[in-house]
Tab-separated table of C-alpha atoms in Angstrom:
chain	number	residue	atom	x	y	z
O	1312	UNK	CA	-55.983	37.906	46.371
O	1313	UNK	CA	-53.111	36.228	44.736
O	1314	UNK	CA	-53.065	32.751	44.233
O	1315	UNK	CA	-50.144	31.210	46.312
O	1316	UNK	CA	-49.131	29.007	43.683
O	1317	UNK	CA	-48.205	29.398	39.690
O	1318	UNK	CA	-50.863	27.433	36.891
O	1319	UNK	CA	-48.450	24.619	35.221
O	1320	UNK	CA	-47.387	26.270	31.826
O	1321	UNK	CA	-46.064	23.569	29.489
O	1322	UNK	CA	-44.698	26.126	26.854
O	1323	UNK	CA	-42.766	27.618	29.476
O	1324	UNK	CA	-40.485	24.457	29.443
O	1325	UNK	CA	-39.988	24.666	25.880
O	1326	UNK	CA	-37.047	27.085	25.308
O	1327	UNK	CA	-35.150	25.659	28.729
O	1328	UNK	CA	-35.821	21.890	26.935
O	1329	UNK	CA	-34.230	22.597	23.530
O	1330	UNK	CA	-31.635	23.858	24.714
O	1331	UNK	CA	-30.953	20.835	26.619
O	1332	UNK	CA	-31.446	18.841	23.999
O	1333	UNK	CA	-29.056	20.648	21.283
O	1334	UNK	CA	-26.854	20.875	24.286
O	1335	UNK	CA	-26.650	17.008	24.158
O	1336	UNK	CA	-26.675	16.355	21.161
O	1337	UNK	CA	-23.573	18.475	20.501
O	1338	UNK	CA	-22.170	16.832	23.365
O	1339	UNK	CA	-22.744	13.336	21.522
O	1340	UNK	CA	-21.295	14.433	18.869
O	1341	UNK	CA	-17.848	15.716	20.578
O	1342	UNK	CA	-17.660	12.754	22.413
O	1343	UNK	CA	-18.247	10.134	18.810
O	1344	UNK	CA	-15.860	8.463	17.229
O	1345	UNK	CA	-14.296	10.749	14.610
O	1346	UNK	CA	-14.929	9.956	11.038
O	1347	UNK	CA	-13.091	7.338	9.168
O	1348	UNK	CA	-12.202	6.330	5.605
O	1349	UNK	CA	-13.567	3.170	4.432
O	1350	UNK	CA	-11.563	-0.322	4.564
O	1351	UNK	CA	-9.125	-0.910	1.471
O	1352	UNK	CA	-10.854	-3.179	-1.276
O	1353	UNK	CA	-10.022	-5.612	-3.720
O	1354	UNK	CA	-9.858	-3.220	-7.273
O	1355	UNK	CA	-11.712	-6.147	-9.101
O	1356	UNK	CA	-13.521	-9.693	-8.565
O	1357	UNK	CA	-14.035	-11.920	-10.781
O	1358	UNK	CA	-17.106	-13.456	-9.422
O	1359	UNK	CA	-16.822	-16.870	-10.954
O	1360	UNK	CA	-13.066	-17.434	-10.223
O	1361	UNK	CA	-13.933	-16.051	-5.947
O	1362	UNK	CA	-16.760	-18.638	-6.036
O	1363	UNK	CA	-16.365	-22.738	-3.952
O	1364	UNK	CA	-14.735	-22.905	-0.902
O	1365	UNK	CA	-13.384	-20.421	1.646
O	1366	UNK	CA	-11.264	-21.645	4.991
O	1367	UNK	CA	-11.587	-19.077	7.397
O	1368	UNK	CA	-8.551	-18.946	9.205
O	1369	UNK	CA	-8.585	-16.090	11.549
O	1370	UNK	CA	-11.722	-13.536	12.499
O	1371	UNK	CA	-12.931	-11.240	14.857
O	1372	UNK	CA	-15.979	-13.579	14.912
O	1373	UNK	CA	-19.394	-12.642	15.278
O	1374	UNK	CA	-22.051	-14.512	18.264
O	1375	UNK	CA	-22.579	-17.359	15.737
O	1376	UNK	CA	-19.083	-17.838	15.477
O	1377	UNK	CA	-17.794	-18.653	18.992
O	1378	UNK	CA	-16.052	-21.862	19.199
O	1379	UNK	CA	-16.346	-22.677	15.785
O	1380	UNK	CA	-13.721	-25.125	14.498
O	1381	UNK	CA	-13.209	-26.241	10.913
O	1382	UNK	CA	-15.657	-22.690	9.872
O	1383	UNK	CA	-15.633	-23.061	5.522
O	1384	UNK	CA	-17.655	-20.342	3.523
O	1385	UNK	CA	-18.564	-21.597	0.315
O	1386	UNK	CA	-20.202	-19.215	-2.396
O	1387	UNK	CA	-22.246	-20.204	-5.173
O	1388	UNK	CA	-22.869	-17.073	-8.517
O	1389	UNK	CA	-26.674	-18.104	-9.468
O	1390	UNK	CA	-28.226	-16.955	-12.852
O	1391	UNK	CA	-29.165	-13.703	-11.221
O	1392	UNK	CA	-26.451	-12.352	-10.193
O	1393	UNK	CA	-26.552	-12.855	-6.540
O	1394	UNK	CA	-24.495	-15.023	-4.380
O	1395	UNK	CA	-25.710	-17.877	-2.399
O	1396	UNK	CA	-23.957	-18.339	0.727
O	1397	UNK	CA	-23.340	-21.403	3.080
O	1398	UNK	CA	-21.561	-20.701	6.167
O	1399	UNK	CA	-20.707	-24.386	7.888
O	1400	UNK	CA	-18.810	-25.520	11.306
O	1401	UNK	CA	-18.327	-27.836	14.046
O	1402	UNK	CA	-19.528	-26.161	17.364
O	1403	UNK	CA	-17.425	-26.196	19.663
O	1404	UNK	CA	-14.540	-28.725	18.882
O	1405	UNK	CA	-13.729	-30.602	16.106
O	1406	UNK	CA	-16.050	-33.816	16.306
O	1407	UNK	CA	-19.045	-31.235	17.705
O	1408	UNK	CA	-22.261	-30.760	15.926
O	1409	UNK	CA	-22.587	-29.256	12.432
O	1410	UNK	CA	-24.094	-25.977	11.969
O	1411	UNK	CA	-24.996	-24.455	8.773
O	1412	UNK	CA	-26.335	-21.334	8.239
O	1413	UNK	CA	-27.057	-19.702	4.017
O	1414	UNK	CA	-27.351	-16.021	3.208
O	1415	UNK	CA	-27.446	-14.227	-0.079
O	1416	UNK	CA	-25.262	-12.031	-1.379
O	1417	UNK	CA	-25.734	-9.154	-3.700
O	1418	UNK	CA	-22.740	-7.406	-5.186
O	1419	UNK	CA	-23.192	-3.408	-4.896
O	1420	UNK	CA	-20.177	-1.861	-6.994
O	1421	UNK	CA	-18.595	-2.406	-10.798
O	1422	UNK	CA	-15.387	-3.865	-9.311
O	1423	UNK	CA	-17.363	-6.513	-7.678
O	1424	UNK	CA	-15.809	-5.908	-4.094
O	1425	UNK	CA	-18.525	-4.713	-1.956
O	1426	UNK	CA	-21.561	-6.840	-1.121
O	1427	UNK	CA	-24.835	-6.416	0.617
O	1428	UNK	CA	-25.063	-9.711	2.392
O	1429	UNK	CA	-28.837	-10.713	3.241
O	1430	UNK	CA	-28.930	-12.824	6.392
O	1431	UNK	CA	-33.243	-12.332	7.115
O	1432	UNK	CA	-35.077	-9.856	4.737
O	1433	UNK	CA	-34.752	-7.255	4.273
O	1434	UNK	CA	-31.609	-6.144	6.336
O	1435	UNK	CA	-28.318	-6.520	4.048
O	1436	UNK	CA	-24.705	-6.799	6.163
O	1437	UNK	CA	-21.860	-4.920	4.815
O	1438	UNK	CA	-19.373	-7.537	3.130
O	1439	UNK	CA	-16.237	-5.728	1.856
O	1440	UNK	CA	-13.483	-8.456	-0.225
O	1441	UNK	CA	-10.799	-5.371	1.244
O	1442	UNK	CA	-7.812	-8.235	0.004
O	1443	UNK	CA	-7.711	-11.194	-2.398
O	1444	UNK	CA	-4.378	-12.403	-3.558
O	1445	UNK	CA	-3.879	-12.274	-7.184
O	1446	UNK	CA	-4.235	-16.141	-7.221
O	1447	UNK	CA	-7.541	-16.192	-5.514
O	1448	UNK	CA	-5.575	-17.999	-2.273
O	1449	UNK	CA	-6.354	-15.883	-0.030
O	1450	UNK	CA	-8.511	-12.945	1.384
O	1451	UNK	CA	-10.187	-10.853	3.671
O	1452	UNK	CA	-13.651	-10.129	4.229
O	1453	UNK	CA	-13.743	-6.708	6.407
O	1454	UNK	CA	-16.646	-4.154	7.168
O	1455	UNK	CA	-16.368	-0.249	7.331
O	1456	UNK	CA	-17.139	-0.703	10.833
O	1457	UNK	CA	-14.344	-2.766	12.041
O	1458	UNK	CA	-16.535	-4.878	14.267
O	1459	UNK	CA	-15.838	-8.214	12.212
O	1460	UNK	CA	-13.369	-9.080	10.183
O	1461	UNK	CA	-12.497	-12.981	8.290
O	1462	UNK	CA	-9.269	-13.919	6.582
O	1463	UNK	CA	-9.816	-17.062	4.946
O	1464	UNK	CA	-8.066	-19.255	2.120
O	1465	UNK	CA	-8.711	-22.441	-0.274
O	1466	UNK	CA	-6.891	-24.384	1.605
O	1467	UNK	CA	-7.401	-25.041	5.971
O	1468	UNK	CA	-4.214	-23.208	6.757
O	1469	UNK	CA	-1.829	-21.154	5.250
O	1470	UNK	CA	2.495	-20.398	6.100
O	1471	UNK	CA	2.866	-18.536	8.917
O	1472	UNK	CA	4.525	-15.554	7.424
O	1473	UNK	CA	1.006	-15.471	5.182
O	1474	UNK	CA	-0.865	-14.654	8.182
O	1475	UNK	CA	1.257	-12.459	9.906
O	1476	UNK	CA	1.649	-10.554	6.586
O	1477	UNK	CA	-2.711	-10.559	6.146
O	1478	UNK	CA	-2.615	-9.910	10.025
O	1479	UNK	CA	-0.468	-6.666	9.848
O	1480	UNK	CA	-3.420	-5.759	6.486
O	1481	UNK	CA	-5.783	-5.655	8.909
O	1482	UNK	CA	-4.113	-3.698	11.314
O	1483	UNK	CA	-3.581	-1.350	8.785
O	1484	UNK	CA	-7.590	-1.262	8.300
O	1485	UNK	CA	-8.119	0.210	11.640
O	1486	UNK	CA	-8.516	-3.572	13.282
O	1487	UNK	CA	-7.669	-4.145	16.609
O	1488	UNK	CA	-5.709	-7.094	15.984
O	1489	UNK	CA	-6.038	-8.153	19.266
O	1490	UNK	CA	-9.439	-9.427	19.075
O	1491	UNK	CA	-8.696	-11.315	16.114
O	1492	UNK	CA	-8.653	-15.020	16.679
O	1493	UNK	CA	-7.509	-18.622	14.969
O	1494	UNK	CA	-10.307	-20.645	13.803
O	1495	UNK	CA	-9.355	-24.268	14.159
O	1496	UNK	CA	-9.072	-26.579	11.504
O	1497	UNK	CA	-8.342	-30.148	11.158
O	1498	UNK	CA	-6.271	-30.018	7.928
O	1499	UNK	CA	-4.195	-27.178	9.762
O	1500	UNK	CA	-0.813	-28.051	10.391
């Protein structure tokens, strides 16, 4: 007598499985984002003249960036080579509390323009210097993702036409633009 039901085969599965699977993952990969070229960078940093203070100005900010107002980078070159990082704002107006927060930075090409910036070990952020002004003004920090982006100067604001000009550079980096916001600063104008 035949049994009136089949014994469970696991290996029968197999073939029908993997082809779901490559079926999705070919799917995933119609459906991605197509490839795109890295952001511009500076052709060369000199390290000790980009060091001090940095206003941001305008950024596509990250979670720890919400609300900040008077937002300064300031970079320190120690006698390794890396770069010490403070990153200090008001939360949330301009008489709210401080909030400081240091990484480390660790410069990954000759031309000293891309950085692997070390927030908690051993995880290292992209950091890209994509503009700097020839008289170390002004820049902008960008990522080969597009997710963040900072444009910041010495001083706590710049002329107009300066950031529309750095605004359009971004643009032309494959920024949405509109997600980029003015940071607040008390010296602005």
């Amino acid at each position: 007598m035949k049994p009136l039901y089949r014994k469970f085969d696991p290996m029968r599965l197999a073939p029908p499985a993997s082809l779901l699977a490559i079926a999705a993952l070919a799917g995933c990969a119609i459906m991605s984002e197509p490839p795109r070229d890295g952001v511009a960078l500076a052709p060369k940093v000199d390290l000790p003249r980009f060091m001090g203070d940095w206003y941001v100005i305008a950024n596509i900010p990250t979670f720890l960036e919400k609300g900040a107002h008077n937002a300064k980078d300031s970079y320190q070159l120690d006698p390794d080579g890396s770069i010490a990082t403070t990153f200090t704002f008001n939360a949330d107006g301009f008489n709210g509390p401080v909030k400081s927060y240091t990484s480390r930075g660790f410069v990954l090409n000759a031309a000293n323009s891309v950085w692997g910036q070390q927030y908690i070990w051993p995880v290292r952020a992209d950091y890209r210097v994509s503009y700097l002004s020839a008289d170390y003004s002004q820049t902008v920090i960008a990522r080969d993702k597009r997710d963040y982006v900072w444009i910041m100067a010495r001083t706590p604001s710049i002329p107009e036409a300066d950031f529309e000009r750095l605004k359009a550079f971004v643009g032309a980096q494959g920024y949405d633009v509109n997600l980029l916001q003015r940071v607040p600063q008390a010296g602005r104008k």
